[in-house]
Amino acid sequence: MDSVFLSAQPLGDWEFVWQQRQFFVEGTRIAVELTFYSIVLGFILGLPAGVVEAYGGPYSKGVVRPVGVAIRGTPILVIIAITYFAFGVSPAFLAATLALGVRSAAYQSQIFRGAIESVEGGQMEAARAVGLSKLDAIRHVVLPQALRRSVPGFQNEFTIVLKDTSIAYAIGVAELLKRSYDLFSLQTSAALEVFLAASLIYFVLTFSVNRGIEVLNDRVAIPGGNY
Amino acid sequence: MTRSTKRAVRDGALAVFWLWFGARLLNDWFGGVFVAAGEPFFDPQPVADASTALREAVAGTGVLGEPVGWVANGLGSLSFAMTYLPDLAAGAWLTVVLTIFATIFGLVLAVPLAAARVYGRVTHWVALAFIELIRGTPLLAQLFVLYYALPLSRWFAAVPYLGSGIVPEQAVWVAVVGFTINSAAYQAEYIRGSIEGIDPGQLVAARSIGLSRVQGIRYVVMPQALRFAIPSWTNELVYLTKYSSLAAFITVGELFHAARAAAYANYRFLDLFLLAAVVYLALVLSATTVMEWVRGRVAIPGVGGSGDGRMSAD
Amino acid sequence: MAENRLLDVVDVHQSYGEERVLEGISFEMDRQDVKVLVGPSGSGKSTMLRCINRLTDIDEGEIALDGESIYDMNQNDLRRQVGMVFQDFNLFAHLTALENVTLGLKRVRDMSEPDAVEKAARQLESVGLREQANSYPAELSGGQKQRVGIARALAMDPKLMLFDEPTSALDPELIGEVLEVMRDLAEEGMTMLVVTHEMGFARQAATDVLFLEDGELVEQGPPDQLFEAPEQDRTRDFLGRLTSLHGDQ
């Protein structure tokens, strides 16, 4: 924080941004952490939810589906605000992780449901014909294929969560955009430079994640493709 | 519930919502047609009294009184909602304005962008760079650039009639610009996807009857591609409805802003944000319902993706 | 005679919603029998097979394996004892040929990894696929896929093998290799119930041919009798149409 106060003397605007680079780096670290924990939480909740939506009975589906619809129909800003202001989850970083994670779960469940449903019915049937129980068939035959097919869906999901960490600004999490805003209020003439710098960092992050997932997708592909 | 009863329930709920929303807006714009502007249509006080009375009546009756307590709580929530919904309605109006303007203006920009991305040479790279940069950066950062870093707000301030009557003030228009740019990039990607899904033979056939390349794209490819893109537009409308809440951070008094302002006045954060969530949900469901109808209207017989052929699967 | 009986199908009725698929089918199979179900598409042949390992449930009637009603048996036990080969192979797409075979051995028969691999390798060798053990399904030809499918079912040491149009999804030049495996299997004494349009296979390998139409068992008998001198007009009509379509195979 010290460097922020030291920089109060007039500086060229790009110079100002460069001088505060450490501040951006910290913000980037927090944005990345927030993304990572949210995606993990989303996976832990979203995978079982997706399985329930694909295979569940009327009661389990009757619970999971409407909850998913409600979460997906509510702005992430409102979800973050409810978590932090209404439920009083603290610190703000935890509130943002929970909100982004639960929302991500609602979307990941759809990725997994779609992937599961894209696995041909014959796979389940053949597994059952060999004598596997339904649960074993899901675990050893359907899910290994469904998880591979869900990888491309994560490109989108990662990008959305990463970008939406910026909305944690609303509850004061010191992530990238919040820090940019703080810098901007220190030197208002540097508004363009500060926000463009932050945007550039976000862009580099989303771009790298997308390429990374493409590489991952090639790595986990079944040789010869799906038949 | 069967599919059709679910649909009837949904349509009925939406009809009630829009009836209320429409009456509310008309009433407030024209200075109180039914009740004073900004006042509830029905006095919430009796409902609140009933809730209190019920709660007192069953106080100390233990488990037996519990169901009555739920009713009392329900009535309490109802009276709360009746009190604050007028505030939220004004915000929801701006949410609708932002969403609709951004979708339409975004579409106008998106069609040439998509065409450039698919068919252009130099313009291909320009369109690609624009689309990827916008899609790769947070919407809130884009709004900050427009609002704090560019003089857009000052330009809009110079436009006459802005902010007077029902014409929204300048910050709203900055937000419209921001959402339009953002949405254009996404919509361009949807349309690109649909263009690439169309048999290249269609353009070849268009050229073979003497249409120019641009004409072929305009009259043969686009009419098909835009239909294929309708499901994506549903997503886009939903996305914009939800993300228009970010305009609150550049001082636009939309739905979230209205809920937050009310919450700071009485510290009932949970109630107000949940109420806002319900209104958002109603808007989102309206968007999907309308798009479903549009999809049915413009469907081409025998062309996949435009009818509801896929729905027979479940 | 009684201890030689493996399968009893008694007056089986089955329907999908309004549509009645099987209307009172009865037949039995002794050990080492090879019975071939023939009939026009939609006659209920495949459904009959699927009822036997309970991929489909029956409405009425009784099916017994080794004298025990299949509805008194644990479902997974039943399926372990009844192997099934599918028309479109249904190989597990994410597993190699070898792993396709070992999955059931490990998860259903609780075999150790080395034992399962050894048994699976032998099984693949018996269908002529030693070289392809580590290939993924998408890297195999249709005929190879189907032979993996057969090996996968055989590895469970089933008492009865069900074949649901095992060659219908294959290119003509690949049908022979699959039929050869099936003929060998029949000669080794495996009890088999086969739905197929390959009349050549029925003539050579079947102990009995069963003709189904509209969910009814119209006629059954040894292939020579059924093909040369069918008793029912409906059988004759069907065989006549088949011959004019495909030529006599």
PDB file of N, CA, C and O in Angstrom, chain C residues 122-183:
ATOM      1  N   ARG C 122      -6.228 -63.231 -23.328  1.00  0.00           N
ATOM      2  CA  ARG C 122      -6.543 -64.533 -23.915  1.00  0.00           C
ATOM      3  C   ARG C 122      -7.842 -64.463 -24.709  1.00  0.00           C
ATOM      4  O   ARG C 122      -7.967 -64.994 -25.803  1.00  0.00           O
ATOM      5  N   GLN C 123      -8.797 -63.775 -24.125  1.00  0.00           N
ATOM      6  CA  GLN C 123     -10.093 -63.662 -24.775  1.00  0.00           C
ATOM      7  C   GLN C 123      -9.975 -62.932 -26.119  1.00  0.00           C
ATOM      8  O   GLN C 123     -10.569 -63.345 -27.111  1.00  0.00           O
ATOM      9  N   LEU C 124      -9.180 -61.858 -26.122  1.00  0.00           N
ATOM     10  CA  LEU C 124      -8.987 -61.116 -27.366  1.00  0.00           C
ATOM     11  C   LEU C 124      -8.267 -61.983 -28.393  1.00  0.00           C
ATOM     12  O   LEU C 124      -8.577 -61.947 -29.581  1.00  0.00           O
ATOM     13  N   GLU C 125      -7.322 -62.766 -27.910  1.00  0.00           N
ATOM     14  CA  GLU C 125      -6.600 -63.636 -28.823  1.00  0.00           C
ATOM     15  C   GLU C 125      -7.553 -64.642 -29.472  1.00  0.00           C
ATOM     16  O   GLU C 125      -7.470 -64.936 -30.660  1.00  0.00           O
ATOM     17  N   SER C 126      -8.502 -65.120 -28.679  1.00  0.00           N
ATOM     18  CA  SER C 126      -9.434 -66.117 -29.207  1.00  0.00           C
ATOM     19  C   SER C 126     -10.323 -65.537 -30.301  1.00  0.00           C
ATOM     20  O   SER C 126     -10.870 -66.281 -31.108  1.00  0.00           O
ATOM     21  N   VAL C 127     -10.489 -64.226 -30.333  1.00  0.00           N
ATOM     22  CA  VAL C 127     -11.261 -63.648 -31.436  1.00  0.00           C
ATOM     23  C   VAL C 127     -10.328 -63.010 -32.461  1.00  0.00           C
ATOM     24  O   VAL C 127     -10.754 -62.243 -33.318  1.00  0.00           O
ATOM     25  N   GLY C 128      -9.019 -63.306 -32.339  1.00  0.00           N
ATOM     26  CA  GLY C 128      -8.054 -62.868 -33.345  1.00  0.00           C
ATOM     27  C   GLY C 128      -7.640 -61.420 -33.256  1.00  0.00           C
ATOM     28  O   GLY C 128      -7.333 -60.792 -34.269  1.00  0.00           O
ATOM     29  N   LEU C 129      -7.635 -60.880 -32.046  1.00  0.00           N
ATOM     30  CA  LEU C 129      -7.338 -59.452 -31.925  1.00  0.00           C
ATOM     31  C   LEU C 129      -6.178 -59.173 -30.981  1.00  0.00           C
ATOM     32  O   LEU C 129      -6.120 -58.135 -30.343  1.00  0.00           O
ATOM     33  N   ARG C 130      -5.205 -60.102 -30.917  1.00  0.00           N
ATOM     34  CA  ARG C 130      -4.098 -59.888 -29.993  1.00  0.00           C
ATOM     35  C   ARG C 130      -3.385 -58.567 -30.292  1.00  0.00           C
ATOM     36  O   ARG C 130      -3.036 -57.824 -29.398  1.00  0.00           O
ATOM     37  N   GLU C 131      -3.223 -58.308 -31.585  1.00  0.00           N
ATOM     38  CA  GLU C 131      -2.472 -57.116 -31.985  1.00  0.00           C
ATOM     39  C   GLU C 131      -3.187 -55.819 -31.611  1.00  0.00           C
ATOM     40  O   GLU C 131      -2.564 -54.789 -31.436  1.00  0.00           O
ATOM     41  N   GLN C 132      -4.492 -55.879 -31.542  1.00  0.00           N
ATOM     42  CA  GLN C 132      -5.262 -54.638 -31.368  1.00  0.00           C
ATOM     43  C   GLN C 132      -5.595 -54.350 -29.906  1.00  0.00           C
ATOM     44  O   GLN C 132      -6.364 -53.431 -29.621  1.00  0.00           O
ATOM     45  N   ALA C 133      -5.003 -55.105 -28.980  1.00  0.00           N
ATOM     46  CA  ALA C 133      -5.408 -54.981 -27.583  1.00  0.00           C
ATOM     47  C   ALA C 133      -5.348 -53.550 -27.068  1.00  0.00           C
ATOM     48  O   ALA C 133      -6.187 -53.132 -26.282  1.00  0.00           O
ATOM     49  N   ASN C 134      -4.342 -52.802 -27.529  1.00  0.00           N
ATOM     50  CA  ASN C 134      -4.196 -51.452 -26.985  1.00  0.00           C
ATOM     51  C   ASN C 134      -4.766 -50.371 -27.876  1.00  0.00           C
ATOM     52  O   ASN C 134      -4.520 -49.184 -27.661  1.00  0.00           O
ATOM     53  N   SER C 135      -5.554 -50.762 -28.872  1.00  0.00           N
ATOM     54  CA  SER C 135      -6.197 -49.753 -29.723  1.00  0.00           C
ATOM     55  C   SER C 135      -7.492 -49.299 -29.090  1.00  0.00           C
ATOM     56  O   SER C 135      -8.159 -50.045 -28.372  1.00  0.00           O
ATOM     57  N   TYR C 136      -7.830 -48.048 -29.367  1.00  0.00           N
ATOM     58  CA  TYR C 136      -9.127 -47.523 -28.916  1.00  0.00           C
ATOM     59  C   TYR C 136     -10.187 -47.849 -29.955  1.00  0.00           C
ATOM     60  O   TYR C 136      -9.872 -48.043 -31.137  1.00  0.00           O
ATOM     61  N   PRO C 137     -11.451 -47.920 -29.523  1.00  0.00           N
ATOM     62  CA  PRO C 137     -12.523 -48.309 -30.451  1.00  0.00           C
ATOM     63  C   PRO C 137     -12.499 -47.537 -31.770  1.00  0.00           C
ATOM     64  O   PRO C 137     -12.664 -48.135 -32.828  1.00  0.00           O
ATOM     65  N   ALA C 138     -12.251 -46.221 -31.685  1.00  0.00           N
ATOM     66  CA  ALA C 138     -12.298 -45.433 -32.914  1.00  0.00           C
ATOM     67  C   ALA C 138     -11.178 -45.803 -33.875  1.00  0.00           C
ATOM     68  O   ALA C 138     -11.182 -45.399 -35.030  1.00  0.00           O
ATOM     69  N   GLU C 139     -10.183 -46.544 -33.386  1.00  0.00           N
ATOM     70  CA  GLU C 139      -9.071 -46.940 -34.253  1.00  0.00           C
ATOM     71  C   GLU C 139      -9.281 -48.320 -34.869  1.00  0.00           C
ATOM     72  O   GLU C 139      -8.417 -48.820 -35.577  1.00  0.00           O
ATOM     73  N   LEU C 140     -10.424 -48.944 -34.578  1.00  0.00           N
ATOM     74  CA  LEU C 140     -10.680 -50.295 -35.082  1.00  0.00           C
ATOM     75  C   LEU C 140     -11.701 -50.271 -36.208  1.00  0.00           C
ATOM     76  O   LEU C 140     -12.545 -49.374 -36.288  1.00  0.00           O
ATOM     77  N   SER C 141     -11.636 -51.294 -37.066  1.00  0.00           N
ATOM     78  CA  SER C 141     -12.678 -51.436 -38.089  1.00  0.00           C
ATOM     79  C   SER C 141     -13.948 -51.972 -37.423  1.00  0.00           C
ATOM     80  O   SER C 141     -13.908 -52.450 -36.286  1.00  0.00           O
ATOM     81  N   GLY C 142     -15.050 -51.901 -38.161  1.00  0.00           N
ATOM     82  CA  GLY C 142     -16.313 -52.369 -37.601  1.00  0.00           C
ATOM     83  C   GLY C 142     -16.253 -53.825 -37.171  1.00  0.00           C
ATOM     84  O   GLY C 142     -16.721 -54.203 -36.104  1.00  0.00           O
ATOM     85  N   GLY C 143     -15.632 -54.658 -38.016  1.00  0.00           N
ATOM     86  CA  GLY C 143     -15.552 -56.078 -37.700  1.00  0.00           C
ATOM     87  C   GLY C 143     -14.717 -56.318 -36.449  1.00  0.00           C
ATOM     88  O   GLY C 143     -15.053 -57.148 -35.603  1.00  0.00           O
ATOM     89  N   GLN C 144     -13.634 -55.536 -36.334  1.00  0.00           N
ATOM     90  CA  GLN C 144     -12.794 -55.663 -35.142  1.00  0.00           C
ATOM     91  C   GLN C 144     -13.547 -55.217 -33.903  1.00  0.00           C
ATOM     92  O   GLN C 144     -13.466 -55.843 -32.844  1.00  0.00           O
ATOM     93  N   LYS C 145     -14.302 -54.119 -34.048  1.00  0.00           N
ATOM     94  CA  LYS C 145     -15.084 -53.637 -32.900  1.00  0.00           C
ATOM     95  C   LYS C 145     -16.030 -54.721 -32.417  1.00  0.00           C
ATOM     96  O   LYS C 145     -16.153 -54.982 -31.220  1.00  0.00           O
ATOM     97  N   GLN C 146     -16.710 -55.352 -33.383  1.00  0.00           N
ATOM     98  CA  GLN C 146     -17.694 -56.344 -32.978  1.00  0.00           C
ATOM     99  C   GLN C 146     -17.023 -57.547 -32.330  1.00  0.00           C
ATOM    100  O   GLN C 146     -17.569 -58.140 -31.404  1.00  0.00           O
ATOM    101  N   ARG C 147     -15.824 -57.879 -32.784  1.00  0.00           N
ATOM    102  CA  ARG C 147     -15.134 -59.006 -32.155  1.00  0.00           C
ATOM    103  C   ARG C 147     -14.709 -58.637 -30.729  1.00  0.00           C
ATOM    104  O   ARG C 147     -14.719 -59.482 -29.834  1.00  0.00           O
ATOM    105  N   VAL C 148     -14.335 -57.369 -30.520  1.00  0.00           N
ATOM    106  CA  VAL C 148     -14.061 -56.927 -29.147  1.00  0.00           C
ATOM    107  C   VAL C 148     -15.335 -57.046 -28.310  1.00  0.00           C
ATOM    108  O   VAL C 148     -15.312 -57.522 -27.165  1.00  0.00           O
ATOM    109  N   GLY C 149     -16.459 -56.656 -28.919  1.00  0.00           N
ATOM    110  CA  GLY C 149     -17.735 -56.745 -28.215  1.00  0.00           C
ATOM    111  C   GLY C 149     -18.015 -58.180 -27.786  1.00  0.00           C
ATOM    112  O   GLY C 149     -18.488 -58.435 -26.673  1.00  0.00           O
ATOM    113  N   ILE C 150     -17.710 -59.126 -28.671  1.00  0.00           N
ATOM    114  CA  ILE C 150     -17.933 -60.545 -28.349  1.00  0.00           C
ATOM    115  C   ILE C 150     -16.980 -60.979 -27.230  1.00  0.00           C
ATOM    116  O   ILE C 150     -17.383 -61.636 -26.264  1.00  0.00           O
ATOM    117  N   ALA C 151     -15.701 -60.553 -27.354  1.00  0.00           N
ATOM    118  CA  ALA C 151     -14.721 -60.918 -26.324  1.00  0.00           C
ATOM    119  C   ALA C 151     -15.129 -60.352 -24.973  1.00  0.00           C
ATOM    120  O   ALA C 151     -14.990 -61.005 -23.938  1.00  0.00           O
ATOM    121  N   ARG C 152     -15.637 -59.136 -24.985  1.00  0.00           N
ATOM    122  CA  ARG C 152     -16.048 -58.490 -23.740  1.00  0.00           C
ATOM    123  C   ARG C 152     -17.137 -59.309 -23.054  1.00  0.00           C
ATOM    124  O   ARG C 152     -17.118 -59.502 -21.841  1.00  0.00           O
ATOM    125  N   ALA C 153     -18.089 -59.794 -23.852  1.00  0.00           N
ATOM    126  CA  ALA C 153     -19.177 -60.587 -23.274  1.00  0.00           C
ATOM    127  C   ALA C 153     -18.682 -61.960 -22.824  1.00  0.00           C
ATOM    128  O   ALA C 153     -19.030 -62.435 -21.747  1.00  0.00           O
ATOM    129  N   LEU C 154     -17.830 -62.582 -23.644  1.00  0.00           N
ATOM    130  CA  LEU C 154     -17.349 -63.931 -23.317  1.00  0.00           C
ATOM    131  C   LEU C 154     -16.492 -63.959 -22.063  1.00  0.00           C
ATOM    132  O   LEU C 154     -16.483 -64.945 -21.332  1.00  0.00           O
ATOM    133  N   ALA C 155     -15.770 -62.859 -21.824  1.00  0.00           N
ATOM    134  CA  ALA C 155     -14.847 -62.818 -20.692  1.00  0.00           C
ATOM    135  C   ALA C 155     -15.565 -63.040 -19.372  1.00  0.00           C
ATOM    136  O   ALA C 155     -14.966 -63.463 -18.393  1.00  0.00           O
ATOM    137  N   MET C 156     -16.835 -62.751 -19.342  1.00  0.00           N
ATOM    138  CA  MET C 156     -17.580 -62.920 -18.094  1.00  0.00           C
ATOM    139  C   MET C 156     -17.982 -64.383 -17.881  1.00  0.00           C
ATOM    140  O   MET C 156     -18.679 -64.705 -16.925  1.00  0.00           O
ATOM    141  N   ASP C 157     -17.558 -65.276 -18.783  1.00  0.00           N
ATOM    142  CA  ASP C 157     -17.926 -66.695 -18.734  1.00  0.00           C
ATOM    143  C   ASP C 157     -19.431 -66.886 -18.620  1.00  0.00           C
ATOM    144  O   ASP C 157     -19.933 -67.502 -17.660  1.00  0.00           O
ATOM    145  N   PRO C 158     -20.160 -66.346 -19.578  1.00  0.00           N
ATOM    146  CA  PRO C 158     -21.619 -66.436 -19.496  1.00  0.00           C
ATOM    147  C   PRO C 158     -22.107 -67.845 -19.800  1.00  0.00           C
ATOM    148  O   PRO C 158     -21.422 -68.618 -20.471  1.00  0.00           O
ATOM    149  N   LYS C 159     -23.299 -68.166 -19.295  1.00  0.00           N
ATOM    150  CA  LYS C 159     -23.924 -69.443 -19.631  1.00  0.00           C
ATOM    151  C   LYS C 159     -24.616 -69.349 -20.983  1.00  0.00           C
ATOM    152  O   LYS C 159     -24.840 -70.356 -21.650  1.00  0.00           O
ATOM    153  N   LEU C 160     -25.009 -68.129 -21.312  1.00  0.00           N
ATOM    154  CA  LEU C 160     -25.819 -67.912 -22.509  1.00  0.00           C
ATOM    155  C   LEU C 160     -25.341 -66.628 -23.173  1.00  0.00           C
ATOM    156  O   LEU C 160     -25.071 -65.637 -22.488  1.00  0.00           O
ATOM    157  N   MET C 161     -25.217 -66.668 -24.502  1.00  0.00           N
ATOM    158  CA  MET C 161     -24.836 -65.460 -25.223  1.00  0.00           C
ATOM    159  C   MET C 161     -26.003 -64.991 -26.083  1.00  0.00           C
ATOM    160  O   MET C 161     -26.590 -65.770 -26.827  1.00  0.00           O
ATOM    161  N   LEU C 162     -26.301 -63.690 -25.985  1.00  0.00           N
ATOM    162  CA  LEU C 162     -27.332 -63.098 -26.823  1.00  0.00           C
ATOM    163  C   LEU C 162     -26.651 -62.238 -27.881  1.00  0.00           C
ATOM    164  O   LEU C 162     -25.773 -61.446 -27.565  1.00  0.00           O
ATOM    165  N   PHE C 163     -27.047 -62.416 -29.120  1.00  0.00           N
ATOM    166  CA  PHE C 163     -26.494 -61.591 -30.210  1.00  0.00           C
ATOM    167  C   PHE C 163     -27.637 -60.820 -30.852  1.00  0.00           C
ATOM    168  O   PHE C 163     -28.553 -61.412 -31.405  1.00  0.00           O
ATOM    169  N   ASP C 164     -27.551 -59.486 -30.784  1.00  0.00           N
ATOM    170  CA  ASP C 164     -28.622 -58.660 -31.348  1.00  0.00           C
ATOM    171  C   ASP C 164     -28.157 -58.085 -32.686  1.00  0.00           C
ATOM    172  O   ASP C 164     -27.493 -57.054 -32.721  1.00  0.00           O
ATOM    173  N   GLU C 165     -28.500 -58.750 -33.764  1.00  0.00           N
ATOM    174  CA  GLU C 165     -28.085 -58.342 -35.114  1.00  0.00           C
ATOM    175  C   GLU C 165     -26.615 -57.932 -35.145  1.00  0.00           C
ATOM    176  O   GLU C 165     -26.284 -56.791 -35.494  1.00  0.00           O
ATOM    177  N   PRO C 166     -25.729 -58.857 -34.818  1.00  0.00           N
ATOM    178  CA  PRO C 166     -24.319 -58.468 -34.635  1.00  0.00           C
ATOM    179  C   PRO C 166     -23.630 -58.012 -35.915  1.00  0.00           C
ATOM    180  O   PRO C 166     -22.591 -57.377 -35.837  1.00  0.00           O
ATOM    181  N   THR C 167     -24.202 -58.321 -37.065  1.00  0.00           N
ATOM    182  CA  THR C 167     -23.506 -57.944 -38.304  1.00  0.00           C
ATOM    183  C   THR C 167     -24.252 -56.883 -39.106  1.00  0.00           C
ATOM    184  O   THR C 167     -23.804 -56.482 -40.172  1.00  0.00           O
ATOM    185  N   SER C 168     -25.378 -56.386 -38.562  1.00  0.00           N
ATOM    186  CA  SER C 168     -26.201 -55.479 -39.371  1.00  0.00           C
ATOM    187  C   SER C 168     -25.544 -54.135 -39.624  1.00  0.00           C
ATOM    188  O   SER C 168     -25.849 -53.447 -40.588  1.00  0.00           O
ATOM    189  N   ALA C 169     -24.643 -53.706 -38.706  1.00  0.00           N
ATOM    190  CA  ALA C 169     -24.031 -52.392 -38.877  1.00  0.00           C
ATOM    191  C   ALA C 169     -22.701 -52.488 -39.618  1.00  0.00           C
ATOM    192  O   ALA C 169     -21.972 -51.514 -39.701  1.00  0.00           O
ATOM    193  N   LEU C 170     -22.381 -53.675 -40.148  1.00  0.00           N
ATOM    194  CA  LEU C 170     -21.064 -53.869 -40.757  1.00  0.00           C
ATOM    195  C   LEU C 170     -21.124 -53.770 -42.274  1.00  0.00           C
ATOM    196  O   LEU C 170     -22.118 -54.132 -42.905  1.00  0.00           O
ATOM    197  N   ASP C 171     -20.001 -53.296 -42.844  1.00  0.00           N
ATOM    198  CA  ASP C 171     -19.871 -53.350 -44.290  1.00  0.00           C
ATOM    199  C   ASP C 171     -19.816 -54.820 -44.692  1.00  0.00           C
ATOM    200  O   ASP C 171     -19.282 -55.649 -43.960  1.00  0.00           O
ATOM    201  N   PRO C 172     -20.338 -55.150 -45.900  1.00  0.00           N
ATOM    202  CA  PRO C 172     -20.440 -56.555 -46.298  1.00  0.00           C
ATOM    203  C   PRO C 172     -19.122 -57.318 -46.181  1.00  0.00           C
ATOM    204  O   PRO C 172     -19.113 -58.465 -45.743  1.00  0.00           O
ATOM    205  N   GLU C 173     -18.009 -56.666 -46.512  1.00  0.00           N
ATOM    206  CA  GLU C 173     -16.750 -57.418 -46.512  1.00  0.00           C
ATOM    207  C   GLU C 173     -16.248 -57.726 -45.103  1.00  0.00           C
ATOM    208  O   GLU C 173     -15.310 -58.476 -44.918  1.00  0.00           O
ATOM    209  N   LEU C 174     -16.881 -57.122 -44.072  1.00  0.00           N
ATOM    210  CA  LEU C 174     -16.429 -57.346 -42.700  1.00  0.00           C
ATOM    211  C   LEU C 174     -17.309 -58.349 -41.954  1.00  0.00           C
ATOM    212  O   LEU C 174     -17.004 -58.744 -40.831  1.00  0.00           O
ATOM    213  N   ILE C 175     -18.426 -58.732 -42.599  1.00  0.00           N
ATOM    214  CA  ILE C 175     -19.374 -59.609 -41.921  1.00  0.00           C
ATOM    215  C   ILE C 175     -18.766 -60.977 -41.655  1.00  0.00           C
ATOM    216  O   ILE C 175     -18.917 -61.562 -40.586  1.00  0.00           O
ATOM    217  N   GLY C 176     -17.993 -61.459 -42.636  1.00  0.00           N
ATOM    218  CA  GLY C 176     -17.454 -62.809 -42.555  1.00  0.00           C
ATOM    219  C   GLY C 176     -16.637 -63.063 -41.296  1.00  0.00           C
ATOM    220  O   GLY C 176     -16.816 -64.084 -40.628  1.00  0.00           O
ATOM    221  N   GLU C 177     -15.765 -62.113 -40.932  1.00  0.00           N
ATOM    222  CA  GLU C 177     -14.873 -62.347 -39.787  1.00  0.00           C
ATOM    223  C   GLU C 177     -15.660 -62.492 -38.496  1.00  0.00           C
ATOM    224  O   GLU C 177     -15.272 -63.256 -37.606  1.00  0.00           O
ATOM    225  N   VAL C 178     -16.780 -61.769 -38.396  1.00  0.00           N
ATOM    226  CA  VAL C 178     -17.593 -61.861 -37.180  1.00  0.00           C
ATOM    227  C   VAL C 178     -18.356 -63.183 -37.153  1.00  0.00           C
ATOM    228  O   VAL C 178     -18.404 -63.874 -36.130  1.00  0.00           O
ATOM    229  N   LEU C 179     -18.910 -63.544 -38.303  1.00  0.00           N
ATOM    230  CA  LEU C 179     -19.658 -64.808 -38.351  1.00  0.00           C
ATOM    231  C   LEU C 179     -18.750 -65.991 -38.060  1.00  0.00           C
ATOM    232  O   LEU C 179     -19.153 -66.955 -37.411  1.00  0.00           O
ATOM    233  N   GLU C 180     -17.501 -65.880 -38.497  1.00  0.00           N
ATOM    234  CA  GLU C 180     -16.563 -66.970 -38.261  1.00  0.00           C
ATOM    235  C   GLU C 180     -16.347 -67.165 -36.759  1.00  0.00           C
ATOM    236  O   GLU C 180     -16.370 -68.304 -36.259  1.00  0.00           O
ATOM    237  N   VAL C 181     -16.162 -66.041 -36.058  1.00  0.00           N
ATOM    238  CA  VAL C 181     -15.998 -66.127 -34.607  1.00  0.00           C
ATOM    239  C   VAL C 181     -17.230 -66.774 -33.991  1.00  0.00           C
ATOM    240  O   VAL C 181     -17.140 -67.620 -33.096  1.00  0.00           O
ATOM    241  N   MET C 182     -18.394 -66.395 -34.490  1.00  0.00           N
ATOM    242  CA  MET C 182     -19.632 -66.935 -33.919  1.00  0.00           C
ATOM    243  C   MET C 182     -19.778 -68.422 -34.203  1.00  0.00           C
ATOM    244  O   MET C 182     -20.235 -69.193 -33.356  1.00  0.00           O
ATOM    245  N   ARG C 183     -19.360 -68.833 -35.402  1.00  0.00           N
ATOM    246  CA  ARG C 183     -19.448 -70.267 -35.729  1.00  0.00           C
ATOM    247  C   ARG C 183     -18.521 -71.084 -34.844  1.00  0.00           C
ATOM    248  O   ARG C 183     -18.891 -72.142 -34.333  1.00  0.00           O
TER     249      ARG C 183
END
